[in-house]
CSV table of C-alpha atoms and ligand atoms in Angstrom, one decimal:
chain,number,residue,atom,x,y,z
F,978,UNK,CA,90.7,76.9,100.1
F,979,UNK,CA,92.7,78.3,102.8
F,980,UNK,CA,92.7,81.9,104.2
F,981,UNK,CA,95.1,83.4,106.2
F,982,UNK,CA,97.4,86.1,107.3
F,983,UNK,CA,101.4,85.9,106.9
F,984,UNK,CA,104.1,88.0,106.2
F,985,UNK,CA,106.4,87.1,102.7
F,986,UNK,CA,109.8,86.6,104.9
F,987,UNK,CA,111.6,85.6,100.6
F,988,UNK,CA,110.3,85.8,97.3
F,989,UNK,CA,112.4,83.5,94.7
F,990,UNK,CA,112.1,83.9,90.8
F,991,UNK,CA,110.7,80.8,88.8
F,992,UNK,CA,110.5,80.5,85.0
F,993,UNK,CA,107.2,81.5,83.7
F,994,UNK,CA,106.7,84.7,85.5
F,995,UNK,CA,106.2,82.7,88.5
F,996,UNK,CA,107.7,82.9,92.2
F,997,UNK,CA,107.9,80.8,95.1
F,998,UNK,CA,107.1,82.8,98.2
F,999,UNK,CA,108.2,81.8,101.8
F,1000,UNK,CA,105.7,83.1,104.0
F,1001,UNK,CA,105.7,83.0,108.0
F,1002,UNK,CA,101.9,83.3,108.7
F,1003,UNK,CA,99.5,83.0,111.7
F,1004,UNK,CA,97.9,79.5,111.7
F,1005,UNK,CA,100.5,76.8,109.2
F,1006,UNK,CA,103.6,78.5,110.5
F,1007,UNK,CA,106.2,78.9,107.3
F,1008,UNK,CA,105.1,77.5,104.0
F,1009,UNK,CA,105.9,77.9,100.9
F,1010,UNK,CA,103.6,79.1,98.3
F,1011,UNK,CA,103.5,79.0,94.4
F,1012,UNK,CA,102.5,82.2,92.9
F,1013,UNK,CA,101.6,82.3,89.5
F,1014,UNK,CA,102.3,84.1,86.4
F,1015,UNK,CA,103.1,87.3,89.0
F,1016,UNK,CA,105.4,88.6,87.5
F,1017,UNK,CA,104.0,89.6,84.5
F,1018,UNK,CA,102.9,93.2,83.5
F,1019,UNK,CA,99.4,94.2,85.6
F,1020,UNK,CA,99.3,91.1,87.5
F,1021,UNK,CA,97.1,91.5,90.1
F,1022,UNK,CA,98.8,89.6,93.1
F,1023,UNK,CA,102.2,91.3,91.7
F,1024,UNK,CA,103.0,93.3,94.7
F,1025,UNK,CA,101.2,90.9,97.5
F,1026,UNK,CA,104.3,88.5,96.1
F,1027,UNK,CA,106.8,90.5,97.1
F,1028,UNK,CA,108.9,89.9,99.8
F,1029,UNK,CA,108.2,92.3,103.3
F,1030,UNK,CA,104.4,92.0,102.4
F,1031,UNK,CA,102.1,91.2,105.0
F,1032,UNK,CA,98.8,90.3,103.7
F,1033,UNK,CA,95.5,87.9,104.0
F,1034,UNK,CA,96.4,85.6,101.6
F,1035,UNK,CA,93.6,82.9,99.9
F,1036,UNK,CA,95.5,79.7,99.1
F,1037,UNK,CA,94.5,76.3,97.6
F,1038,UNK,CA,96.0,73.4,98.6
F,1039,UNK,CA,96.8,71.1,95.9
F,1040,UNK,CA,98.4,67.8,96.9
F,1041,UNK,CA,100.3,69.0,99.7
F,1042,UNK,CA,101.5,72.3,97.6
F,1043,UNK,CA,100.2,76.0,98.1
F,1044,UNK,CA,99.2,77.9,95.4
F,1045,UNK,CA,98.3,81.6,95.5
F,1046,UNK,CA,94.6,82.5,94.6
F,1047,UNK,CA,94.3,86.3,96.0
F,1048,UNK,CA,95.5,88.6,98.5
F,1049,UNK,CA,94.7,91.2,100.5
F,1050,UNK,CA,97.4,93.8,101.8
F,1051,UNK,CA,96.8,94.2,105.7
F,1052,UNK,CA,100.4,96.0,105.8
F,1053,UNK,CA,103.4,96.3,102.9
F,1054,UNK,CA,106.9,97.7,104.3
F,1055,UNK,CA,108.3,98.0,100.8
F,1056,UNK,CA,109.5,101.2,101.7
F,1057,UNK,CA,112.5,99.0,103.6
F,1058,UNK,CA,114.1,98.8,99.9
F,1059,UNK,CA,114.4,102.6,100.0
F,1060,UNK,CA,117.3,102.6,102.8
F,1061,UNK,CA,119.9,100.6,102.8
F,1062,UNK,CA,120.5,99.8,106.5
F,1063,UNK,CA,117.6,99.2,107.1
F,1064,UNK,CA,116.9,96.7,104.4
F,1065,UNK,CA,120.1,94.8,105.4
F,1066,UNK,CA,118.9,94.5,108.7
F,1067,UNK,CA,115.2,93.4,108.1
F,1068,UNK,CA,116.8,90.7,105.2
F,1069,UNK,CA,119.2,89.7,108.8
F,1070,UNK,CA,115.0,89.1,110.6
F,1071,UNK,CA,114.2,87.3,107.4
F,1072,UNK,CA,117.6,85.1,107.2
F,1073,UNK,CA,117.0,83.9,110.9
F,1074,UNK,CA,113.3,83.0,110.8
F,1075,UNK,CA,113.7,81.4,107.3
F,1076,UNK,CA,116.4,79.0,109.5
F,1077,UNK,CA,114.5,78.4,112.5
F,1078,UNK,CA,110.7,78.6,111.9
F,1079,UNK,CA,109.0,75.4,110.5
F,1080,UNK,CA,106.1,74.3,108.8
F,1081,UNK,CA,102.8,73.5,110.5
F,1082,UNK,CA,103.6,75.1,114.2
F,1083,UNK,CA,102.4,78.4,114.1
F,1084,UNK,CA,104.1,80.9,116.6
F,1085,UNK,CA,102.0,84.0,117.1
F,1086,UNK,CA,104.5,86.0,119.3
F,1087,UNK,CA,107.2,85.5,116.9
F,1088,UNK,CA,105.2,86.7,113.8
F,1089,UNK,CA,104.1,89.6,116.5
F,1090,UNK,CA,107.7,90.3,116.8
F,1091,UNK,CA,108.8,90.9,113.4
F,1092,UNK,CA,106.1,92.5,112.3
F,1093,UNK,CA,106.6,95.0,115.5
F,1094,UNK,CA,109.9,95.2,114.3
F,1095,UNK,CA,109.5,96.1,110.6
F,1096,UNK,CA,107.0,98.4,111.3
F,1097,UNK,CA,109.6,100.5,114.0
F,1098,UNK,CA,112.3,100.1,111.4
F,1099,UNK,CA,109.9,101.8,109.2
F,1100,UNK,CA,108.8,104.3,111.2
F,1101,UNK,CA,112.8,105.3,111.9
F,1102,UNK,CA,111.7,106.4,115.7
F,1103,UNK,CA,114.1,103.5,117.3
F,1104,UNK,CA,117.8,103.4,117.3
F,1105,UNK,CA,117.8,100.4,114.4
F,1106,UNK,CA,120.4,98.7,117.0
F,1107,UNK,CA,118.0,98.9,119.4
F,1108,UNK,CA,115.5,96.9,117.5
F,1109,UNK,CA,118.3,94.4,116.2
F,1110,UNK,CA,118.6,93.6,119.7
F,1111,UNK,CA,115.7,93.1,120.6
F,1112,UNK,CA,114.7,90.9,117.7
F,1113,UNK,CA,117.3,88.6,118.8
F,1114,UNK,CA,117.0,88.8,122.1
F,1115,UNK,CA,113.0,88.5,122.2
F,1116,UNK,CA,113.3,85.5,119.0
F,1117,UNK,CA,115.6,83.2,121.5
F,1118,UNK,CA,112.5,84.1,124.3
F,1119,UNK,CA,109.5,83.0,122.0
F,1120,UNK,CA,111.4,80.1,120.8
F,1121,UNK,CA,112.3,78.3,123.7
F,1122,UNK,CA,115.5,79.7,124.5
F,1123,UNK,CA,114.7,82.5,127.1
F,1124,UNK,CA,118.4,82.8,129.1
F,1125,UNK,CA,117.8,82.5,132.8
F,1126,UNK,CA,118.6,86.3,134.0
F,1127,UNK,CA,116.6,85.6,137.3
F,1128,UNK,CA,119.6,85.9,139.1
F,1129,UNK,CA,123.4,84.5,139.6
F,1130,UNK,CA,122.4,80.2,138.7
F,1131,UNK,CA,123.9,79.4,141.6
F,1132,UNK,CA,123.8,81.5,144.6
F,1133,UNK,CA,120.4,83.5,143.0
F,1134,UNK,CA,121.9,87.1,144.0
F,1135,UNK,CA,119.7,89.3,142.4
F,1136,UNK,CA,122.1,91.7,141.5
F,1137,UNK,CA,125.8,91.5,141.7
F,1138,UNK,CA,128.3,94.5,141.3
F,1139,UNK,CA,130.4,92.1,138.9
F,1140,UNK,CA,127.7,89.7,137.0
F,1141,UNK,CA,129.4,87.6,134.1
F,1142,UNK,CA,126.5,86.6,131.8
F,1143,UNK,CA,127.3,82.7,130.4
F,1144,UNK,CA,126.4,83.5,126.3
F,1145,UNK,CA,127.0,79.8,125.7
F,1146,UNK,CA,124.3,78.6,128.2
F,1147,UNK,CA,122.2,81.4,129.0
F,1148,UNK,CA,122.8,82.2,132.6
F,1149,UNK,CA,124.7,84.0,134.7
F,1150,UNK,CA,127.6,84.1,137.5
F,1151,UNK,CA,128.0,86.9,140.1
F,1152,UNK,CA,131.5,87.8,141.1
F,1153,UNK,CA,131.6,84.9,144.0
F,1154,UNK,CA,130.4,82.1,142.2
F,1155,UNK,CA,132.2,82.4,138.6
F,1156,UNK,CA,135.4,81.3,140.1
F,1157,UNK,CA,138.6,80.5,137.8
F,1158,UNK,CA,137.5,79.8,134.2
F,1159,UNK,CA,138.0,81.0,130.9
F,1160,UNK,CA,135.7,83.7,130.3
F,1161,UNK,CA,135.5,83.7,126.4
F,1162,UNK,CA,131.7,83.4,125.7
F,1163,UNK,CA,131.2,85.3,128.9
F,1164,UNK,CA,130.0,89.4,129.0
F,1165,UNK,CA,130.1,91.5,132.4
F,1166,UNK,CA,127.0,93.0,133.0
F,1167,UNK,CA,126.4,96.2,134.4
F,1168,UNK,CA,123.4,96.9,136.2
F,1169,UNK,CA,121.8,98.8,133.6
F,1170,UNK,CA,122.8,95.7,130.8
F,1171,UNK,CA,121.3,93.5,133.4
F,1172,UNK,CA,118.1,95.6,133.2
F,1173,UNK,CA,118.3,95.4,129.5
F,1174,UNK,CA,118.4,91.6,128.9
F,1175,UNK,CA,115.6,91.3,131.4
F,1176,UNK,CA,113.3,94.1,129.9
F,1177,UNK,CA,113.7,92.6,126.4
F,1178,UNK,CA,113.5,88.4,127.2
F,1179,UNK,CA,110.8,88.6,129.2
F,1180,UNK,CA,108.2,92.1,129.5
F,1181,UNK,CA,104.7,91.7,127.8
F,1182,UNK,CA,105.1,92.5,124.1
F,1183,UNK,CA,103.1,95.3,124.3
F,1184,UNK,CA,105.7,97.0,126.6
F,1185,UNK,CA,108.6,95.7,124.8
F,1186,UNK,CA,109.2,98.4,122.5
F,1187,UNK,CA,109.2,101.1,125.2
F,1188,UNK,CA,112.1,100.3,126.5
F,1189,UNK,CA,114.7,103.3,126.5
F,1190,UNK,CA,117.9,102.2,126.4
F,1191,UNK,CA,121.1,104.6,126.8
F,1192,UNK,CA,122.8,105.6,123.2
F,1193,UNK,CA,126.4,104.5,125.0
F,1194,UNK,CA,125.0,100.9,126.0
F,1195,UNK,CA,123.7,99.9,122.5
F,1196,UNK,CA,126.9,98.6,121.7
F,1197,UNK,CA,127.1,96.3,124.6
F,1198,UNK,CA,123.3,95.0,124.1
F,1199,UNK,CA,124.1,94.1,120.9
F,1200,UNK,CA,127.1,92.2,120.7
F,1201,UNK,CA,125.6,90.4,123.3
F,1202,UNK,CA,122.3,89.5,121.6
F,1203,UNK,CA,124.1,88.9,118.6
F,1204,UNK,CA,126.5,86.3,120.0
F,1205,UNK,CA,123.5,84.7,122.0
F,1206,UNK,CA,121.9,84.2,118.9
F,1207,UNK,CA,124.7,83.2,117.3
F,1208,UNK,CA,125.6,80.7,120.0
F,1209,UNK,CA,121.9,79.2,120.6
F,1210,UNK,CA,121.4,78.6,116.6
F,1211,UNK,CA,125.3,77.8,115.7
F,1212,UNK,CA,124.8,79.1,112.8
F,1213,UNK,CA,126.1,82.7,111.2
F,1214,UNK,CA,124.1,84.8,108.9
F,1215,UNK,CA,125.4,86.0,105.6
F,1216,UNK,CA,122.8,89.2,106.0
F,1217,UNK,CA,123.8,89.5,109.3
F,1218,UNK,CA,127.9,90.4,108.0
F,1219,UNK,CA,126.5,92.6,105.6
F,1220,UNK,CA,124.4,95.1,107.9
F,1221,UNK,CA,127.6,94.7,110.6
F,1222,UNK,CA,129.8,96.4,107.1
F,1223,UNK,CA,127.1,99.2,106.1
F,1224,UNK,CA,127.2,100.1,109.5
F,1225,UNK,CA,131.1,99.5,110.2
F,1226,UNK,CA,131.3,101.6,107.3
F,1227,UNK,CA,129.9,104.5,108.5
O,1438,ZN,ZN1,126.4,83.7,142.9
């Protein structure tokens, strides 16, 4: 018997009125779990299988396969399904960590993370652009892919009036040393950007989601954590097109 805590990041329908559940929890990293016979009428792990469910779940482990016993819910955020934009963009969270987090290495701060996140997007007291970028930016930090915004990479200037932030490699280039070069995958960066980036890759998580951030700059922030992301993982996100049209569509 195994007990621990993990959030339900997918939920996929099996015959039977079974599911499989991916789960991203605090000790096996992401494993998947068979839950039986849960979706029939009064079943009593019914809504712990549901996806956006954080809960201590009991487990057995039969021959290398996880099978659901019993939950306890710590924290549900099914009220997600209730808004549109804001389900599109936690199904984005759940779409990334399905594709990067693995099974058997367990990564407190990135569980932290989303479950920080969820529970802001819930609570509706953050600009939800605000806390797309900083899932993305924050994800690359706990994952091994924190960009180096110490200073330019090669004359370490601080600050620069005309900073060009390298998406592809995760550094940056004041105005003297980025010379001539094709500036595709690059983003200027402000000094207020540049405070950005640093406040979300690398303050304490429990400051993290203080950070104010002018309405006119959330633009900026994200399409640069977005491309990061998108650069670091070379991959794109199905979810992630979908939130970019509900919010295009506006
Ligand atoms: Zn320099």
């Amino acid at each position: 018997m195994l007990t621990l805590n993990g959030l339900v990041l997918r939920e996929r329908s099996l015959k039977d009125n079974d599911k499989f559940l991916d789960i991203l929890t605090d000790t096996h990293g992401l494993i998947e779990v068979c839950a039986k016979g849960v979706k029939k009428p009064g079943s009593k792990n019914a809504s712990v299988s549901q996806a956006f469910c954080y809960a201590k779940y009991c487990l057995s482990d039969t021959g290398g396969r996880y099978y659901l016993n019993s939950a306890e819910p710590i924290r549900t955020f099914f009220e997600l399904s209730g808004d549109m934009e804001k389900f599109a963009l936690a199904s984005y969270f759940s779409e990334v960590l399905l594709y990067i987090a693995t099974q058997e290495k367990p990564n407190n701060e990135v569980l932290r993370l989303i479950l920080n996140c969820l529970h802001f997007l819930c609570l509706g007291n953050r600009p939800i652009l605000l806390l797309k970028s900083i899932f993305e930016l924050r994800l690359m930090s706990e994952t091994g892919y924190t960009p180096n915004l110490i200073g330019c990479c090669e004359c370490y200037a601080y600050t620069s009036d005309d900073m060009q932030f390298d998406m592809k490699n995760g550094r940056m280039f004041c105005g003297h040393c980025i010379g001539p070069r094709d500036l595709a995958d690059y983003y200027p960066l402000d000094v207020n950007l540049l405070h950005y980036l640093r406040y979300i890759a690398l303050t304490d998580m429990e400051r993290l989601f203080s950070i104010k951030v002018r309405k006119e700059y959330l633009g900026n922030l994200n399409e640069i954590t977005e491309r990061y992301c998108e650069l670091r993982l070379e991959k794109q996100f199905n979810t992630l097109n979908f939130f970019k049209e509900l919010i295009n569509g506006k």
